[in-house]
PDB file of C-alpha atoms in Angstrom:
ATOM      1  CA  UNK A   1      92.606 104.377 105.657  1.00 82.00           C
ATOM      2  CA  UNK A   2      93.127 106.023 102.832  1.00 89.00           C
ATOM      3  CA  UNK A   3      96.288 107.447 101.320  1.00 88.00           C
ATOM      4  CA  UNK A   4      95.983 110.995 101.757  1.00 92.00           C
ATOM      5  CA  UNK A   5      95.054 110.449 105.387  1.00 94.00           C
ATOM      6  CA  UNK A   6      97.677 108.273 105.129  1.00 93.00           C
ATOM      7  CA  UNK A   7      99.730 110.863 103.772  1.00 95.00           C
ATOM      8  CA  UNK A   8      99.106 113.620 106.090  1.00 96.00           C
ATOM      9  CA  UNK A   9      99.609 111.622 109.245  1.00 97.00           C
ATOM     10  CA  UNK A  10     103.148 110.301 107.788  1.00 96.00           C
ATOM     11  CA  UNK A  11     103.838 114.604 107.148  1.00 97.00           C
ATOM     12  CA  UNK A  12     102.594 115.755 110.720  1.00 97.00           C
ATOM     13  CA  UNK A  13     104.920 112.907 111.588  1.00 97.00           C
ATOM     14  CA  UNK A  14     108.045 113.764 109.843  1.00 97.00           C
ATOM     15  CA  UNK A  15     107.324 117.410 110.901  1.00 97.00           C
ATOM     16  CA  UNK A  16     107.384 116.573 114.776  1.00 98.00           C
ATOM     17  CA  UNK A  17     110.382 114.302 114.453  1.00 98.00           C
ATOM     18  CA  UNK A  18     112.318 117.532 112.744  1.00 98.00           C
ATOM     19  CA  UNK A  19     112.754 116.330 108.762  1.00 97.00           C
ATOM     20  CA  UNK A  20     112.621 119.191 106.957  1.00 97.00           C
ATOM     21  CA  UNK A  21     111.062 120.462 103.669  1.00 97.00           C
ATOM     22  CA  UNK A  22     112.841 118.056 101.582  1.00 98.00           C
ATOM     23  CA  UNK A  23     113.095 115.525 103.593  1.00 97.00           C
ATOM     24  CA  UNK A  24     109.444 115.419 104.129  1.00 97.00           C
ATOM     25  CA  UNK A  25     109.118 115.413  99.981  1.00 97.00           C
ATOM     26  CA  UNK A  26     111.842 112.726  99.606  1.00 98.00           C
ATOM     27  CA  UNK A  27     110.013 110.127 102.351  1.00 97.00           C
ATOM     28  CA  UNK A  28     106.339 111.001 100.540  1.00 96.00           C
ATOM     29  CA  UNK A  29     107.507 110.494  97.190  1.00 96.00           C
ATOM     30  CA  UNK A  30     109.514 107.357  98.480  1.00 96.00           C
ATOM     31  CA  UNK A  31     105.622 106.365 100.311  1.00 95.00           C
ATOM     32  CA  UNK A  32     103.716 107.301  97.225  1.00 94.00           C
ATOM     33  CA  UNK A  33     105.626 104.472  94.884  1.00 96.00           C
ATOM     34  CA  UNK A  34     105.953 101.398  97.550  1.00 94.00           C
ATOM     35  CA  UNK A  35     101.776 101.836  97.467  1.00 92.00           C
ATOM     36  CA  UNK A  36     101.791 101.765  93.554  1.00 94.00           C
ATOM     37  CA  UNK A  37     104.169  98.921  93.463  1.00 96.00           C
ATOM     38  CA  UNK A  38     102.211  96.769  96.062  1.00 96.00           C
ATOM     39  CA  UNK A  39      98.591  95.814  97.848  1.00 93.00           C
ATOM     40  CA  UNK A  40      98.009  96.746 100.940  1.00 89.00           C
ATOM     41  CA  UNK A  41      98.333  92.250 101.255  1.00 93.00           C
ATOM     42  CA  UNK A  42     101.683  92.801  99.947  1.00 95.00           C
ATOM     43  CA  UNK A  43     102.664  95.777 102.622  1.00 92.00           C
ATOM     44  CA  UNK A  44     101.186  94.132 105.338  1.00 93.00           C
ATOM     45  CA  UNK A  45     103.257  91.134 105.127  1.00 95.00           C
ATOM     46  CA  UNK A  46     106.415  92.800 104.417  1.00 92.00           C
ATOM     47  CA  UNK A  47     105.416  94.796 107.275  1.00 91.00           C
ATOM     48  CA  UNK A  48     105.091  91.757 109.139  1.00 95.00           C
ATOM     49  CA  UNK A  49     108.624  90.184 108.216  1.00 93.00           C
ATOM     50  CA  UNK A  50     110.290  92.982 109.658  1.00 91.00           C
ATOM     51  CA  UNK A  51     108.652  92.520 112.684  1.00 85.00           C
TER      52      UNK A  51
END
């Protein structure tokens, strides 16, 4: 999934959960920071460890 499509999905999900614009902005910023910091494979490993 492309980053842009993923971010749109995240935005819709956060809106559905009742997040306000400031909170959505903060979450999106953190996700973008993580995507720049780690590769997709590294993120996948980290998510798997959380299960």
